[in-house]
mmCIF file of C-alpha atoms and ligand atoms in Angstrom:
data_model
loop_
_atom_site.group_PDB
_atom_site.id
_atom_site.type_symbol
_atom_site.label_atom_id
_atom_site.label_comp_id
_atom_site.label_asym_id
_atom_site.label_seq_id
_atom_site.Cartn_x
_atom_site.Cartn_y
_atom_site.Cartn_z
ATOM 1 C CA MET A 1 -90.543 54.808 92.865
ATOM 2 C CA SER A 2 -88.970 55.339 96.251
ATOM 3 C CA LYS A 3 -91.860 53.932 98.250
ATOM 4 C CA PRO A 4 -91.126 50.655 100.031
ATOM 5 C CA PHE A 5 -92.276 47.606 98.085
ATOM 6 C CA VAL A 6 -94.740 45.160 99.604
ATOM 7 C CA PHE A 7 -95.349 41.603 98.399
ATOM 8 C CA SER A 8 -97.717 39.029 99.798
ATOM 9 C CA GLY A 9 -99.669 36.017 98.655
ATOM 10 C CA ILE A 10 -102.740 33.948 99.387
ATOM 11 C CA GLN A 11 -103.429 30.446 98.123
ATOM 12 C CA PRO A 12 -106.541 29.890 96.000
ATOM 13 C CA ASN A 13 -107.766 27.102 98.234
ATOM 14 C CA GLY A 14 -111.395 28.010 98.027
ATOM 15 C CA ASP A 15 -111.747 28.393 101.741
ATOM 16 C CA LEU A 16 -111.743 32.137 102.110
ATOM 17 C CA ASN A 17 -113.026 32.847 105.561
ATOM 18 C CA ILE A 18 -113.361 35.721 107.955
ATOM 19 C CA GLY A 19 -109.903 34.893 109.324
ATOM 20 C CA HIS A 20 -108.277 35.604 105.969
ATOM 21 C CA TYR A 21 -109.949 38.986 105.898
ATOM 22 C CA ILE A 22 -109.092 40.000 109.456
ATOM 23 C CA GLY A 23 -105.628 38.443 109.468
ATOM 24 C CA ALA A 24 -104.412 39.334 105.989
ATOM 25 C CA ILE A 25 -106.525 41.186 103.474
ATOM 26 C CA LYS A 26 -107.550 43.943 105.845
ATOM 27 C CA ASN A 27 -103.894 44.638 106.407
ATOM 28 C CA TRP A 28 -103.248 44.697 102.659
ATOM 29 C CA LEU A 29 -105.882 47.393 102.278
ATOM 30 C CA LYS A 30 -104.041 49.595 104.751
ATOM 31 C CA LEU A 31 -100.658 48.959 103.173
ATOM 32 C CA GLN A 32 -101.804 49.969 99.698
ATOM 33 C CA GLU A 33 -102.380 53.504 101.008
ATOM 34 C CA GLU A 34 -98.704 53.948 101.787
ATOM 35 C CA TYR A 35 -96.630 51.533 99.752
ATOM 36 C CA ASP A 36 -96.233 49.991 96.330
ATOM 37 C CA CYS A 37 -97.965 46.670 96.693
ATOM 38 C CA LEU A 38 -98.008 43.497 94.654
ATOM 39 C CA TYR A 39 -100.365 40.786 95.812
ATOM 40 C CA SER A 40 -100.194 37.329 94.379
ATOM 41 C CA ILE A 41 -102.650 34.499 94.030
ATOM 42 C CA VAL A 42 -100.184 31.722 94.714
ATOM 43 C CA ASP A 43 -101.635 28.826 92.773
ATOM 44 C CA LEU A 44 -98.307 26.986 92.551
ATOM 45 C CA HIS A 45 -98.420 26.814 96.324
ATOM 46 C CA ALA A 46 -102.014 25.662 96.236
ATOM 47 C CA ILE A 47 -101.107 22.525 94.264
ATOM 48 C CA THR A 48 -98.601 21.358 96.875
ATOM 49 C CA ILE A 49 -101.572 19.512 98.331
ATOM 50 C CA PRO A 50 -103.212 18.334 95.097
ATOM 51 C CA GLU A 51 -106.823 19.358 94.548
ATOM 52 C CA LYS A 52 -108.840 16.330 93.527
ATOM 53 C CA VAL A 53 -111.631 18.124 91.712
ATOM 54 C CA LYS A 54 -110.554 19.032 88.194
ATOM 55 C CA GLY A 55 -110.974 22.709 87.358
ATOM 56 C CA LYS A 56 -111.599 23.717 90.948
ATOM 57 C CA ILE A 57 -108.406 25.713 91.353
ATOM 58 C CA ASN A 58 -109.323 27.728 88.309
ATOM 59 C CA ASN A 59 -112.608 28.745 89.893
ATOM 60 C CA ASN A 60 -110.858 29.484 93.142
ATOM 61 C CA ILE A 61 -108.461 31.841 91.384
ATOM 62 C CA TYR A 62 -111.221 34.011 89.948
ATOM 63 C CA ASP A 63 -113.101 33.827 93.209
ATOM 64 C CA LEU A 64 -110.145 35.083 95.154
ATOM 65 C CA LEU A 65 -109.569 37.900 92.719
ATOM 66 C CA ALA A 66 -113.223 38.944 92.893
ATOM 67 C CA TRP A 67 -113.032 38.856 96.691
ATOM 68 C CA PHE A 68 -109.909 41.035 96.693
ATOM 69 C CA LEU A 69 -111.779 43.631 94.683
ATOM 70 C CA ALA A 70 -114.920 43.270 96.788
ATOM 71 C CA PHE A 71 -112.910 43.928 99.948
ATOM 72 C CA GLY A 72 -111.481 47.058 98.393
ATOM 73 C CA LEU A 73 -108.126 46.268 96.863
ATOM 74 C CA ASP A 74 -107.686 49.171 94.515
ATOM 75 C CA ILE A 75 -105.930 48.257 91.304
ATOM 76 C CA ASN A 76 -104.806 51.827 90.884
ATOM 77 C CA LYS A 77 -102.781 51.366 94.024
ATOM 78 C CA SER A 78 -102.043 47.651 94.195
ATOM 79 C CA LYS A 79 -101.173 45.138 91.523
ATOM 80 C CA ILE A 80 -102.483 41.596 91.572
ATOM 81 C CA MET A 81 -100.750 38.747 89.777
ATOM 82 C CA LEU A 82 -101.259 35.037 89.322
ATOM 83 C CA GLN A 83 -98.109 33.279 90.438
ATOM 84 C CA SER A 84 -98.194 30.559 87.767
ATOM 85 C CA ASP A 85 -98.492 33.205 85.024
ATOM 86 C CA ASN A 86 -94.941 34.265 85.640
ATOM 87 C CA PRO A 87 -92.474 31.377 85.156
ATOM 88 C CA ASP A 88 -89.748 33.400 86.836
ATOM 89 C CA HIS A 89 -91.241 32.367 90.171
ATOM 90 C CA PRO A 90 -90.660 28.612 89.854
ATOM 91 C CA TYR A 91 -87.452 29.317 87.928
ATOM 92 C CA LEU A 92 -85.911 31.158 90.839
ATOM 93 C CA GLY A 93 -87.560 28.615 93.118
ATOM 94 C CA TRP A 94 -85.499 25.867 91.540
ATOM 95 C CA ILE A 95 -82.295 27.842 91.823
ATOM 96 C CA LEU A 96 -82.927 28.609 95.469
ATOM 97 C CA ASN A 97 -83.622 24.928 96.103
ATOM 98 C CA CYS A 98 -80.000 24.413 95.269
ATOM 99 C CA PHE A 99 -78.959 26.956 97.876
ATOM 100 C CA THR A 100 -81.138 25.726 100.691
ATOM 101 C CA PRO A 101 -79.538 23.232 103.051
ATOM 102 C CA PHE A 102 -81.840 20.228 103.392
ATOM 103 C CA GLY A 103 -81.545 20.364 107.155
ATOM 104 C CA LEU A 104 -82.806 23.934 107.190
ATOM 105 C CA ALA A 105 -85.877 23.147 105.087
ATOM 106 C CA ASN A 106 -86.456 20.061 107.192
ATOM 107 C CA ARG A 107 -86.903 22.229 110.280
ATOM 108 C CA MET A 108 -90.069 23.950 109.035
ATOM 109 C CA THR A 109 -92.791 23.314 111.588
ATOM 110 C CA GLN A 110 -95.629 23.737 109.093
ATOM 111 C CA PHE A 111 -94.218 20.890 107.026
ATOM 112 C CA LYS A 112 -93.904 18.708 110.117
ATOM 113 C CA GLU A 113 -97.501 19.412 111.073
ATOM 114 C CA LYS A 114 -98.724 18.591 107.585
ATOM 115 C CA THR A 115 -96.609 15.445 107.463
ATOM 116 C CA SER A 116 -98.345 14.099 110.508
ATOM 117 C CA GLU A 117 -101.726 14.949 108.950
ATOM 118 C CA LEU A 118 -101.115 13.761 105.404
ATOM 119 C CA LYS A 119 -98.800 10.842 106.149
ATOM 120 C CA GLU A 120 -97.568 9.060 103.014
ATOM 121 C CA THR A 121 -99.497 11.315 100.620
ATOM 122 C CA ILE A 122 -97.187 14.210 101.438
ATOM 123 C CA SER A 123 -95.419 15.559 98.346
ATOM 124 C CA CYS A 124 -91.937 16.848 97.662
ATOM 125 C CA GLY A 125 -93.677 20.038 96.517
ATOM 126 C CA LEU A 126 -94.939 20.598 100.019
ATOM 127 C CA PHE A 127 -91.443 20.171 101.362
ATOM 128 C CA ASN A 128 -90.131 22.724 98.866
ATOM 129 C CA TYR A 129 -93.010 25.111 99.433
ATOM 130 C CA PRO A 130 -91.088 27.574 101.637
ATOM 131 C CA ILE A 131 -88.351 27.791 99.011
ATOM 132 C CA LEU A 132 -90.827 28.791 96.308
ATOM 133 C CA MET A 133 -92.129 31.340 98.771
ATOM 134 C CA ALA A 134 -88.573 32.629 99.178
ATOM 135 C CA ALA A 135 -88.382 33.022 95.398
ATOM 136 C CA ASP A 136 -91.686 34.934 95.408
ATOM 137 C CA VAL A 137 -90.320 37.614 97.653
ATOM 138 C CA LEU A 138 -86.671 37.705 96.605
ATOM 139 C CA LEU A 139 -87.545 38.237 92.933
ATOM 140 C CA TYR A 140 -88.893 41.681 93.740
ATOM 141 C CA ASP A 141 -86.333 42.950 96.236
ATOM 142 C CA CYS A 142 -89.308 43.677 98.385
ATOM 143 C CA ASP A 143 -89.023 45.518 101.659
ATOM 144 C CA ILE A 144 -92.050 44.324 103.572
ATOM 145 C CA VAL A 145 -93.904 41.015 103.561
ATOM 146 C CA PRO A 146 -97.134 41.004 105.549
ATOM 147 C CA VAL A 147 -97.803 37.464 106.749
ATOM 148 C CA GLY A 148 -99.449 35.598 109.581
ATOM 149 C CA GLU A 149 -97.441 34.327 112.511
ATOM 150 C CA ASP A 150 -97.435 30.833 110.953
ATOM 151 C CA GLN A 151 -95.410 32.091 107.979
ATOM 152 C CA LYS A 152 -92.719 33.833 109.991
ATOM 153 C CA GLN A 153 -90.410 30.851 109.932
ATOM 154 C CA HIS A 154 -90.729 30.642 106.143
ATOM 155 C CA LEU A 155 -89.650 34.236 105.816
ATOM 156 C CA GLU A 156 -86.687 33.613 108.037
ATOM 157 C CA LEU A 157 -85.736 30.829 105.662
ATOM 158 C CA ALA A 158 -86.033 33.263 102.743
ATOM 159 C CA ARG A 159 -83.681 35.681 104.469
ATOM 160 C CA ASP A 160 -81.280 32.903 105.302
ATOM 161 C CA VAL A 161 -81.171 31.591 101.734
ATOM 162 C CA ALA A 162 -80.780 35.096 100.311
ATOM 163 C CA GLN A 163 -77.883 35.702 102.642
ATOM 164 C CA ARG A 164 -76.170 32.481 101.585
ATOM 165 C CA PHE A 165 -76.493 33.365 97.927
ATOM 166 C CA ASN A 166 -75.377 36.937 98.519
ATOM 167 C CA SER A 167 -72.311 35.994 100.462
ATOM 168 C CA MET A 168 -71.314 33.236 98.071
ATOM 169 C CA TYR A 169 -71.566 35.436 94.961
ATOM 170 C CA GLU A 170 -72.744 39.019 95.026
ATOM 171 C CA PRO A 171 -75.264 40.797 97.209
ATOM 172 C CA ILE A 172 -78.098 40.774 94.689
ATOM 173 C CA PHE A 173 -81.034 39.882 96.928
ATOM 174 C CA LYS A 174 -82.589 42.280 99.377
ATOM 175 C CA LEU A 175 -83.539 40.735 102.710
ATOM 176 C CA PRO A 176 -87.278 41.190 103.222
ATOM 177 C CA GLU A 177 -88.783 42.192 106.558
ATOM 178 C CA PRO A 178 -91.797 40.266 107.783
ATOM 179 C CA LEU A 179 -94.724 42.317 108.987
ATOM 180 C CA ILE A 180 -96.632 40.234 111.485
ATOM 181 C CA GLN A 181 -99.960 41.604 112.501
ATOM 182 C CA LYS A 182 -100.270 41.451 116.264
ATOM 183 C CA ASN A 183 -103.756 41.366 117.706
ATOM 184 C CA GLY A 184 -106.322 39.218 116.056
ATOM 185 C CA ALA A 185 -103.783 38.089 113.506
ATOM 186 C CA ARG A 186 -104.907 34.538 113.902
ATOM 187 C CA ILE A 187 -108.600 33.948 114.045
ATOM 188 C CA LYS A 188 -109.220 30.481 115.418
ATOM 189 C CA ASP A 189 -111.654 27.772 114.454
ATOM 190 C CA LEU A 190 -114.801 28.244 116.564
ATOM 191 C CA TYR A 191 -114.782 24.579 117.589
ATOM 192 C CA HIS A 192 -111.068 23.802 117.599
ATOM 193 C CA ILE A 193 -109.829 26.836 119.408
ATOM 194 C CA GLU A 194 -106.202 25.776 119.206
ATOM 195 C CA LYS A 195 -106.338 25.707 115.381
ATOM 196 C CA LYS A 196 -106.285 28.519 112.871
ATOM 197 C CA MET A 197 -109.644 29.010 111.137
ATOM 198 C CA SER A 198 -108.926 27.108 107.956
ATOM 199 C CA LYS A 199 -110.484 24.490 105.771
ATOM 200 C CA SER A 200 -107.801 22.002 106.719
ATOM 201 C CA SER A 201 -109.845 21.335 109.828
ATOM 202 C CA LYS A 202 -112.520 19.046 108.475
ATOM 203 C CA ASP A 203 -115.276 20.532 110.560
ATOM 204 C CA GLU A 204 -116.944 23.344 108.624
ATOM 205 C CA LYS A 205 -119.119 24.523 111.455
ATOM 206 C CA GLY A 206 -116.160 26.230 113.086
ATOM 207 C CA ILE A 207 -115.382 28.315 110.006
ATOM 208 C CA ILE A 208 -117.167 31.494 108.988
ATOM 209 C CA PHE A 209 -116.822 31.496 105.221
ATOM 210 C CA ILE A 210 -117.013 34.787 103.406
ATOM 211 C CA LEU A 211 -119.751 33.381 101.190
ATOM 212 C CA ASP A 212 -121.807 31.903 104.055
ATOM 213 C CA SER A 213 -125.519 32.626 104.075
ATOM 214 C CA LYS A 214 -127.075 34.796 106.739
ATOM 215 C CA GLU A 215 -128.627 31.745 108.295
ATOM 216 C CA ASN A 216 -125.336 29.888 108.514
ATOM 217 C CA ILE A 217 -123.517 32.825 109.992
ATOM 218 C CA TYR A 218 -126.077 33.202 112.756
ATOM 219 C CA LYS A 219 -126.101 29.491 113.400
ATOM 220 C CA LYS A 220 -122.327 29.230 113.577
ATOM 221 C CA ILE A 221 -121.859 32.225 115.844
ATOM 222 C CA LEU A 222 -124.786 31.555 118.161
ATOM 223 C CA LYS A 223 -123.762 27.937 118.601
ATOM 224 C CA ALA A 224 -120.063 28.618 118.990
ATOM 225 C CA PRO A 225 -118.804 26.881 122.136
ATOM 226 C CA THR A 226 -117.852 29.091 125.063
ATOM 227 C CA ASP A 227 -116.957 28.630 128.714
ATOM 228 C CA SER A 228 -119.511 28.983 131.478
ATOM 229 C CA LYS A 229 -118.170 32.170 133.053
ATOM 230 C CA ASN A 230 -120.617 34.384 131.186
ATOM 231 C CA SER A 231 -118.163 37.250 131.352
ATOM 232 C CA ILE A 232 -116.959 38.939 128.195
ATOM 233 C CA GLN A 233 -113.293 39.442 128.824
ATOM 234 C CA PHE A 234 -110.179 38.915 126.814
ATOM 235 C CA ASN A 235 -107.862 36.503 128.595
ATOM 236 C CA ASN A 236 -106.085 33.168 128.302
ATOM 237 C CA GLN A 237 -108.643 31.344 130.405
ATOM 238 C CA GLN A 238 -111.412 32.145 127.952
ATOM 239 C CA PRO A 239 -109.913 31.420 124.542
ATOM 240 C CA GLU A 240 -113.291 31.043 122.813
ATOM 241 C CA ILE A 241 -114.516 34.428 123.992
ATOM 242 C CA ALA A 242 -111.136 35.959 123.150
ATOM 243 C CA ASN A 243 -111.518 34.614 119.631
ATOM 244 C CA LEU A 244 -115.006 36.069 119.271
ATOM 245 C CA LEU A 245 -113.711 39.379 120.611
ATOM 246 C CA ASN A 246 -110.972 39.283 117.979
ATOM 247 C CA ILE A 247 -113.569 38.764 115.277
ATOM 248 C CA TYR A 248 -115.689 41.594 116.657
ATOM 249 C CA ALA A 249 -112.695 43.938 116.795
ATOM 250 C CA GLY A 250 -111.486 42.826 113.371
ATOM 251 C CA ILE A 251 -114.752 43.714 111.714
ATOM 252 C CA THR A 252 -115.632 46.889 113.604
ATOM 253 C CA ASP A 253 -112.168 48.342 114.278
ATOM 254 C CA LEU A 254 -113.214 48.937 117.887
ATOM 255 C CA SER A 255 -110.542 48.138 120.453
ATOM 256 C CA ILE A 256 -110.918 45.007 122.571
ATOM 257 C CA LYS A 257 -111.095 47.269 125.644
ATOM 258 C CA ASP A 258 -114.031 49.208 124.224
ATOM 259 C CA ILE A 259 -115.881 46.022 123.340
ATOM 260 C CA GLU A 260 -115.291 44.588 126.821
ATOM 261 C CA ALA A 261 -116.657 47.794 128.317
ATOM 262 C CA LYS A 262 -119.660 47.754 126.039
ATOM 263 C CA TYR A 263 -120.587 44.207 127.098
ATOM 264 C CA LYS A 264 -119.676 44.525 130.762
ATOM 265 C CA ASN A 265 -123.213 43.728 131.855
ATOM 266 C CA SER A 266 -124.266 41.506 128.972
ATOM 267 C CA ASP A 267 -124.431 37.767 128.717
ATOM 268 C CA TYR A 268 -122.916 35.611 125.984
ATOM 269 C CA LYS A 269 -126.219 35.358 124.164
ATOM 270 C CA GLN A 270 -126.493 39.118 123.701
ATOM 271 C CA PHE A 271 -122.847 39.393 122.700
ATOM 272 C CA LYS A 272 -123.141 36.600 120.157
ATOM 273 C CA GLU A 273 -126.317 38.005 118.656
ATOM 274 C CA ASP A 274 -124.658 41.378 118.207
ATOM 275 C CA LEU A 275 -121.591 39.744 116.721
ATOM 276 C CA ALA A 276 -123.689 37.763 114.252
ATOM 277 C CA ASP A 277 -125.454 40.988 113.227
ATOM 278 C CA ILE A 278 -122.160 42.757 112.733
ATOM 279 C CA VAL A 279 -120.567 39.959 110.750
ATOM 280 C CA TRP A 280 -123.597 39.505 108.537
ATOM 281 C CA LYS A 281 -123.996 43.234 107.805
ATOM 282 C CA PHE A 282 -120.375 43.376 106.795
ATOM 283 C CA LEU A 283 -120.467 40.254 104.653
ATOM 284 C CA GLU A 284 -123.769 41.066 102.999
ATOM 285 C CA ASN A 285 -122.244 44.129 101.444
ATOM 286 C CA ILE A 286 -119.015 42.355 100.482
ATOM 287 C CA GLN A 287 -120.972 39.490 98.933
ATOM 288 C CA SER A 288 -122.918 41.815 96.670
ATOM 289 C CA GLN A 289 -119.666 43.409 95.501
ATOM 290 C CA TYR A 290 -118.241 39.961 94.898
ATOM 291 C CA HIS A 291 -121.198 38.944 92.711
ATOM 292 C CA LYS A 292 -120.672 42.052 90.621
ATOM 293 C CA TYR A 293 -116.998 41.293 89.985
ATOM 294 C CA ILE A 294 -117.227 37.554 89.505
ATOM 295 C CA SER A 295 -119.637 37.984 86.628
ATOM 296 C CA ASP A 296 -117.165 40.090 84.662
ATOM 297 C CA LYS A 297 -114.465 37.647 83.678
ATOM 298 C CA SER A 298 -112.883 39.822 81.011
ATOM 299 C CA TYR A 299 -112.312 42.537 83.589
ATOM 300 C CA LEU A 300 -110.753 40.011 85.949
ATOM 301 C CA ASN A 301 -108.491 38.736 83.169
ATOM 302 C CA LYS A 302 -107.436 42.265 82.359
ATOM 303 C CA ILE A 303 -106.364 42.791 85.953
ATOM 304 C CA LEU A 304 -104.279 39.617 85.875
ATOM 305 C CA ASP A 305 -102.714 40.607 82.549
ATOM 306 C CA GLU A 306 -101.724 43.965 83.933
ATOM 307 C CA GLY A 307 -100.410 42.317 87.062
ATOM 308 C CA LEU A 308 -98.320 39.955 84.983
ATOM 309 C CA ALA A 309 -96.815 42.733 82.876
ATOM 310 C CA PHE A 310 -95.980 44.705 86.002
ATOM 311 C CA SER A 311 -94.449 41.648 87.618
ATOM 312 C CA GLN A 312 -92.348 40.566 84.655
ATOM 313 C CA ALA A 313 -90.928 44.029 84.214
ATOM 314 C CA ILE A 314 -89.290 43.445 87.580
ATOM 315 C CA THR A 315 -88.562 39.716 87.513
ATOM 316 C CA ASN A 316 -87.140 39.302 83.994
ATOM 317 C CA PRO A 317 -84.145 41.530 84.666
ATOM 318 C CA LYS A 318 -83.744 39.936 88.078
ATOM 319 C CA ILE A 319 -83.561 36.442 86.585
ATOM 320 C CA LYS A 320 -81.065 37.676 84.015
ATOM 321 C CA GLN A 321 -78.932 39.012 86.801
ATOM 322 C CA VAL A 322 -79.190 35.782 88.807
ATOM 323 C CA ARG A 323 -78.205 33.658 85.803
ATOM 324 C CA LYS A 324 -75.255 35.866 85.076
ATOM 325 C CA VAL A 325 -74.002 35.766 88.628
ATOM 326 C CA LEU A 326 -74.436 31.988 88.715
ATOM 327 C CA GLY A 327 -72.767 31.542 85.350
ATOM 328 C CA ILE A 328 -75.661 29.691 83.730
ATOM 329 C CA SER A 329 -76.337 32.083 80.900
ATOM 330 C CA LYS A 330 -74.931 32.475 77.412
ATOM 331 C CA THR A 331 -72.099 34.939 77.357
HETATM 332 N N1 LIG B 401 -97.255 30.568 102.236
HETATM 333 C C1 LIG B 401 -98.185 31.636 102.359
HETATM 334 C C2 LIG B 401 -99.433 31.159 103.125
HETATM 335 O O1 LIG B 401 -99.870 30.061 102.927
HETATM 336 C C3 LIG B 401 -98.613 32.161 101.020
HETATM 337 C C4 LIG B 401 -97.451 32.745 100.260
HETATM 338 C C5 LIG B 401 -96.819 32.203 99.188
HETATM 339 C C6 LIG B 401 -96.815 33.974 100.532
HETATM 340 N N2 LIG B 401 -95.834 33.038 98.748
HETATM 341 C C7 LIG B 401 -95.800 34.104 99.548
HETATM 342 C C8 LIG B 401 -96.998 34.952 101.497
HETATM 343 C C9 LIG B 401 -94.954 35.211 99.549
HETATM 344 C C10 LIG B 401 -96.137 36.029 101.475
HETATM 345 C C11 LIG B 401 -95.125 36.171 100.515
HETATM 346 O O2 LIG B 401 -99.964 31.916 103.891
#
């Protein structure tokens, strides 16, 4: 048990797209080869923007789990838990709320962005979201937290809050290190190149969903906007092509340099056709794995049960310790 501990989470938002694979899950697959990993389906985070369709989150949870398995998360190496199954998460979340200066939470840029989008429908839960995330990681004394660039600030908050608690009472929380994937970490929306590929942009044609049909994938990639330079090079002046190169590299594991060299004399049409082929071949296989797993609900439940037992074996003693240090337990 001396391997470093890794924790990360994805929300069951039902929008799993190629960006989630390239930016997060692919990294998780690598990490499970070297570390002890616990991956969480963070449904309590997902409800911070309430889902209007009843029962949808439940489907999303099983979907996400089936996708994890389809992509190759190996439950002999990694554990997978459902955040809301373990009440220690929101329990510590509440406690940490009380140790987070309002001004610090109020500086989170993701919250500010969402506030301007959601206006008066914004919830207190969304404001407190980073603090629940802090609880997620601090419960496990984890060493490494793989996240996208957009979550870096939230992890800094987690470290900050842990430090406050530690210095006020006893050093009981380990400060987690973020692991930010560099290249290709943030696949962008094909149409809104300044935005992360995510369902929050209302336009679905810029998103390559993992469950997209062959036809849709070809259509989306072939019609993706580009500049008029017709030169396949990775640079700031050609953000659309850079994004497509990131997708290409993310799926094939070729370096950007090699892909540039390969398409030195090609036009965008050729490059896009090849990319569509590559993406579809990859997804076709993943989709058939997914269909296999999603039809076996009792197996999926067993995985979550095991994940929960594994998780509680760590968090129950941690909560006990926190209560004792705070003086809110029976003595
Ligand atoms: N906030 C993260 C996201 O939306 C998801 C998340 C919740 C998470 N808890 C976490 C990621 C703990 C890493 C560790 O991307």
